[in-house]
Amino acid sequence: MRLSVNISTVYRGIAAPEAIRQARRDGFAGIEIQMPYDTAIEDLREALEETGLPLVLINLPFKQGGGEDGVDWPAITAGAEDAFKRGVERASRYVEAFRIPAVNALAGIPAPAEDRAAVLDRYYANLDYAQSALASLGSAALVEPVSSNDLPGFLFHTCADAIAAIDATGGGRRLQFDVYHSHQMEADAFAAFDAHVDRIGHVQFADWPGRGAPGTGDVDFARWFERLSRPDYTGIGGQGWAGAEYNRDPDLTDQQDWLGRFF
């Protein structure tokens, strides 16, 4: 297991280049950015080269403020196919610049009363397009289930739902497993991880409840970090990345004291 950090949440409010430098000072081995598109590639390149940290995960543009043409959830929205493709092209520029191994292709929340089968068909077609584009750059698309508490009505709430979508499309796609979401939606999050470990491309984590840093909620992170360190979890690229994606607590002066407790 190698620890990455999602600077969009853990260093929220800090400009991306400085957040990358802070991540290096805090001891993380890799960087994730939910939506890197407001930061110029050259600015990111300078900080990444200075720190020596790889950029290991981004999301496709998916929502207003980050989605293409102001379209929310273009991966599943009727008539948004061209916007989705422009988002893939936009992401591909970052993937190519930094050799990013994985890109989260979040599905989204369907319109009320829309036929689920039609929504799934739309997502499958868009996922195929994204995977083809990413594969040409040595990257892979990820499918992530999201808890119904965080995003009610999201297309996939469980690992089984996401795996079914992966199985319905071509090769190369992998599951993005999130400890925070799984502890809410799975009867046994550890059992769900074990069941799908060979299909998991990337892991993210935050504590639950609260989506804070490890040790702020009820999740057994000593057990999780031991489990993630076993050789059967390799993820995309064989590095076994596990990404901290908890929400920054503005009242804490030391955001990363959990690292000293668990590592």
Coordinates of C-alpha atoms in Angstrom, one line a residue:
M1 CA 0.0 0.0 0.0
R2 CA 1.1 3.5 -0.8
L3 CA -0.6 6.6 0.7
S4 CA -1.9 9.3 -1.6
V5 CA -3.9 12.3 -0.6
N6 CA -6.8 14.1 -2.3
I7 CA -5.8 17.7 -2.1
S8 CA -9.3 18.8 -3.1
T9 CA -10.7 17.8 0.3
V10 CA -7.7 17.4 2.7
Y11 CA -6.2 20.7 1.6
R12 CA -9.4 22.4 0.7
G13 CA -8.9 26.2 0.3
I14 CA -5.2 25.9 -0.5
A15 CA -4.1 26.5 -4.2
A16 CA -3.2 23.2 -5.9
P17 CA 0.5 23.9 -6.3
E18 CA 1.0 24.8 -2.6
A19 CA -1.3 21.9 -1.6
I20 CA 1.0 19.5 -3.5
R21 CA 4.0 20.9 -1.6
Q22 CA 2.2 20.6 1.7
A23 CA 1.4 17.0 0.9
R24 CA 5.1 16.3 0.4
R25 CA 5.9 17.9 3.7
D26 CA 3.2 15.8 5.4
G27 CA 4.7 12.6 4.0
F28 CA 2.3 11.5 1.4
A29 CA 3.6 9.5 -1.6
G30 CA 1.1 10.6 -4.2
I31 CA -1.5 13.2 -5.2
E32 CA -5.2 13.0 -6.2
I33 CA -7.2 15.9 -7.4
Q34 CA -11.0 15.7 -7.9
M35 CA -11.2 18.4 -10.5
P36 CA -7.8 19.7 -11.6
Y37 CA -9.1 21.7 -14.5
D38 CA -9.0 25.2 -12.9
T39 CA -5.2 24.8 -12.5
A40 CA -3.0 25.1 -15.5
I41 CA -1.0 22.0 -16.5
E42 CA 2.3 23.9 -16.2
D43 CA 1.5 25.1 -12.7
L44 CA 0.8 21.5 -11.6
R45 CA 3.8 20.3 -13.4
E46 CA 6.1 22.7 -11.6
A47 CA 4.9 21.6 -8.2
L48 CA 4.8 17.8 -9.0
E49 CA 8.3 17.9 -10.4
E50 CA 9.6 19.9 -7.5
T51 CA 8.2 17.4 -5.0
G52 CA 8.7 14.3 -7.0
L53 CA 5.1 13.2 -6.3
P54 CA 3.0 11.4 -9.0
L55 CA -0.6 12.5 -9.8
V56 CA -2.4 9.2 -9.5
L57 CA -6.1 10.0 -9.8
I58 CA -8.5 12.6 -11.2
N59 CA -12.2 12.7 -12.0
L60 CA -13.8 13.3 -15.3
P61 CA -15.6 16.6 -15.3
F62 CA -19.0 15.8 -13.8
K63 CA -20.9 18.7 -12.3
Q64 CA -21.8 22.3 -12.7
G65 CA -18.7 24.4 -11.9
G66 CA -16.5 21.5 -13.2
G67 CA -18.7 19.8 -15.8
E68 CA -18.6 20.7 -19.5
D69 CA -21.1 23.3 -20.7
G70 CA -22.7 23.6 -17.3
V71 CA -24.2 20.1 -17.6
D72 CA -24.6 18.2 -14.3
W73 CA -23.7 14.5 -14.6
P74 CA -23.0 14.3 -18.3
A75 CA -22.1 10.6 -18.1
I76 CA -25.8 9.8 -17.7
T77 CA -27.7 12.9 -18.9
A78 CA -29.8 12.6 -22.1
G79 CA -28.5 14.8 -24.8
A80 CA -25.2 15.5 -23.0
E81 CA -23.1 13.0 -25.0
D82 CA -21.1 15.7 -26.7
A83 CA -20.4 17.5 -23.4
F84 CA -19.2 14.2 -21.9
K85 CA -16.8 13.6 -24.8
R86 CA -15.4 17.2 -24.4
G87 CA -14.9 16.3 -20.7
V88 CA -13.0 13.2 -21.6
E89 CA -10.8 15.2 -24.0
R90 CA -10.2 17.8 -21.3
A91 CA -9.2 15.1 -18.8
S92 CA -7.1 13.3 -21.4
R93 CA -4.8 16.4 -21.6
Y94 CA -4.0 16.0 -17.9
V95 CA -3.7 12.2 -18.2
E96 CA -1.2 12.6 -21.0
A97 CA 0.8 15.3 -19.3
F98 CA 1.2 13.4 -16.0
R99 CA 0.7 9.8 -17.0
I100 CA -2.2 9.5 -14.6
P101 CA -3.0 5.8 -14.2
A102 CA -6.7 6.1 -13.3
V103 CA -9.7 8.4 -13.9
N104 CA -12.9 8.3 -11.9
A105 CA -15.9 8.2 -14.3
L106 CA -18.6 9.1 -11.8
A107 CA -22.1 8.2 -13.0
G108 CA -24.4 10.6 -11.3
I109 CA -28.0 11.1 -10.2
P110 CA -30.6 10.3 -12.9
A111 CA -33.5 12.7 -13.6
P112 CA -36.6 11.9 -11.6
A113 CA -38.7 9.1 -13.0
E114 CA -36.2 8.4 -15.8
D115 CA -36.1 4.7 -16.8
R116 CA -33.1 3.1 -15.1
A117 CA -32.4 0.8 -18.1
A118 CA -32.1 3.8 -20.4
V119 CA -29.8 5.6 -18.0
L120 CA -27.6 2.5 -17.7
D121 CA -27.3 2.1 -21.4
R122 CA -26.3 5.8 -21.7
Y123 CA -23.7 5.4 -19.0
Y124 CA -22.3 2.2 -20.6
A125 CA -21.9 3.9 -23.9
N126 CA -20.1 6.8 -22.3
L127 CA -18.0 4.6 -20.2
D128 CA -16.9 2.7 -23.3
Y129 CA -15.9 6.0 -25.0
A130 CA -14.0 7.1 -21.9
Q131 CA -12.1 3.8 -21.5
S132 CA -11.1 3.8 -25.2
A133 CA -9.7 7.3 -24.9
L134 CA -7.9 6.6 -21.6
A135 CA -6.5 3.3 -22.7
S136 CA -4.7 4.9 -25.6
L137 CA -2.9 7.0 -23.0
G138 CA -2.1 4.0 -20.6
S139 CA -4.9 4.9 -18.2
A140 CA -8.1 3.3 -17.0
A141 CA -11.6 4.4 -16.1
L142 CA -13.0 3.7 -12.6
V143 CA -16.6 3.2 -11.5
E144 CA -17.4 4.3 -8.0
P145 CA -20.4 3.6 -5.8
V146 CA -21.5 6.5 -3.6
S147 CA -23.6 6.2 -0.4
S148 CA -27.2 7.2 -0.5
N149 CA -26.6 9.4 2.5
D150 CA -24.2 11.6 0.6
L151 CA -25.9 11.5 -2.8
P152 CA -29.5 10.1 -2.7
G153 CA -30.5 8.6 -5.9
F154 CA -26.9 8.1 -7.2
L155 CA -26.8 5.4 -9.9
F156 CA -24.6 3.0 -8.0
H157 CA -24.7 2.7 -4.2
T158 CA -23.0 -0.7 -3.7
C159 CA -19.9 -2.5 -5.0
A160 CA -22.2 -5.1 -6.5
D161 CA -24.0 -2.4 -8.5
A162 CA -20.7 -0.9 -9.8
I163 CA -19.3 -4.4 -10.6
A164 CA -22.4 -5.2 -12.6
A165 CA -21.8 -2.0 -14.7
I166 CA -18.2 -3.0 -15.2
D167 CA -19.2 -6.5 -16.3
A168 CA -21.8 -5.0 -18.7
T169 CA -19.1 -3.1 -20.6
G170 CA -15.7 -3.9 -22.1
G171 CA -12.4 -4.7 -20.4
G172 CA -10.1 -2.2 -18.5
R173 CA -12.6 -0.7 -16.2
R174 CA -12.0 -1.2 -12.5
L175 CA -13.9 -0.5 -9.2
Q176 CA -13.0 2.5 -7.1
F177 CA -13.5 1.3 -3.5
D178 CA -14.2 4.0 -0.9
V179 CA -14.0 2.9 2.7
Y180 CA -16.2 5.8 3.8
H181 CA -19.1 5.0 1.4
S182 CA -18.7 1.3 1.8
H183 CA -19.1 1.4 5.6
Q184 CA -22.5 3.0 5.0
M185 CA -23.8 0.9 2.2
E186 CA -22.3 -2.6 2.6
A187 CA -23.4 -5.1 5.2
D188 CA -19.7 -5.8 5.8
A189 CA -17.3 -3.4 4.1
F190 CA -14.3 -5.7 4.7
A191 CA -16.2 -8.6 3.2
A192 CA -17.1 -6.5 0.2
F193 CA -13.4 -5.5 -0.3
D194 CA -12.3 -9.1 -0.1
A195 CA -15.0 -10.2 -2.6
H196 CA -13.8 -7.7 -5.2
V197 CA -10.1 -7.2 -4.4
D198 CA -9.0 -8.4 -7.8
R199 CA -11.3 -5.9 -9.5
I200 CA -10.4 -2.8 -7.4
G201 CA -8.3 -0.2 -9.2
H202 CA -8.0 2.4 -6.5
V203 CA -9.0 2.8 -2.8
Q204 CA -10.0 6.0 -1.0
F205 CA -10.8 6.5 2.7
A206 CA -12.3 8.8 5.3
D207 CA -13.8 8.0 8.7
W208 CA -17.5 7.5 9.3
P209 CA -19.6 9.2 10.5
G210 CA -18.5 12.7 9.7
R211 CA -16.1 12.1 6.8
G212 CA -13.2 13.2 8.9
A213 CA -9.6 11.9 9.2
P214 CA -8.9 8.4 10.4
G215 CA -9.6 8.2 14.1
T216 CA -12.4 10.7 14.2
G217 CA -15.2 8.2 13.7
D218 CA -16.1 4.6 14.2
V219 CA -14.1 2.9 11.3
D220 CA -11.4 0.5 12.4
F221 CA -8.5 2.0 10.5
A222 CA -5.9 -0.2 12.1
R223 CA -7.6 -3.1 10.5
W224 CA -8.1 -1.3 7.2
F225 CA -4.5 -0.3 6.8
E226 CA -3.4 -3.8 7.7
R227 CA -5.8 -5.2 5.1
L228 CA -4.7 -2.7 2.4
S229 CA -1.1 -3.6 3.0
R230 CA -1.6 -7.3 2.0
P231 CA -0.1 -8.3 -1.4
D232 CA -3.4 -9.2 -3.0
Y233 CA -4.4 -5.5 -3.3
T234 CA -2.3 -4.1 -6.1
G235 CA -4.7 -1.7 -7.8
I236 CA -4.0 -0.1 -11.2
G237 CA -0.3 0.0 -11.9
G238 CA 0.6 -2.4 -9.1
Q239 CA 1.2 0.3 -6.5
G240 CA -1.8 -0.4 -4.2
W241 CA -2.7 3.2 -3.8
A242 CA -4.9 4.2 -0.9
G243 CA -6.0 7.8 -1.0
A244 CA -7.0 10.0 2.0
E245 CA -10.1 11.8 0.9
Y246 CA -11.5 13.2 4.2
N247 CA -12.8 16.7 4.7
R248 CA -10.3 19.3 6.1
D249 CA -11.2 20.4 9.7
P250 CA -10.7 24.1 9.9
D251 CA -10.4 23.9 13.7
L252 CA -7.4 21.5 13.7
T253 CA -3.9 22.9 13.4
D254 CA -2.4 19.5 12.7
Q255 CA -4.5 17.9 10.0
Q256 CA -2.3 14.8 9.7
D257 CA -1.7 13.6 13.3
W258 CA -3.4 10.3 12.4
L259 CA -0.3 9.4 10.3
G260 CA 1.8 9.2 13.4
R261 CA -0.8 7.0 15.1
F262 CA -1.3 4.5 12.3
F263 CA 2.1 4.5 10.5

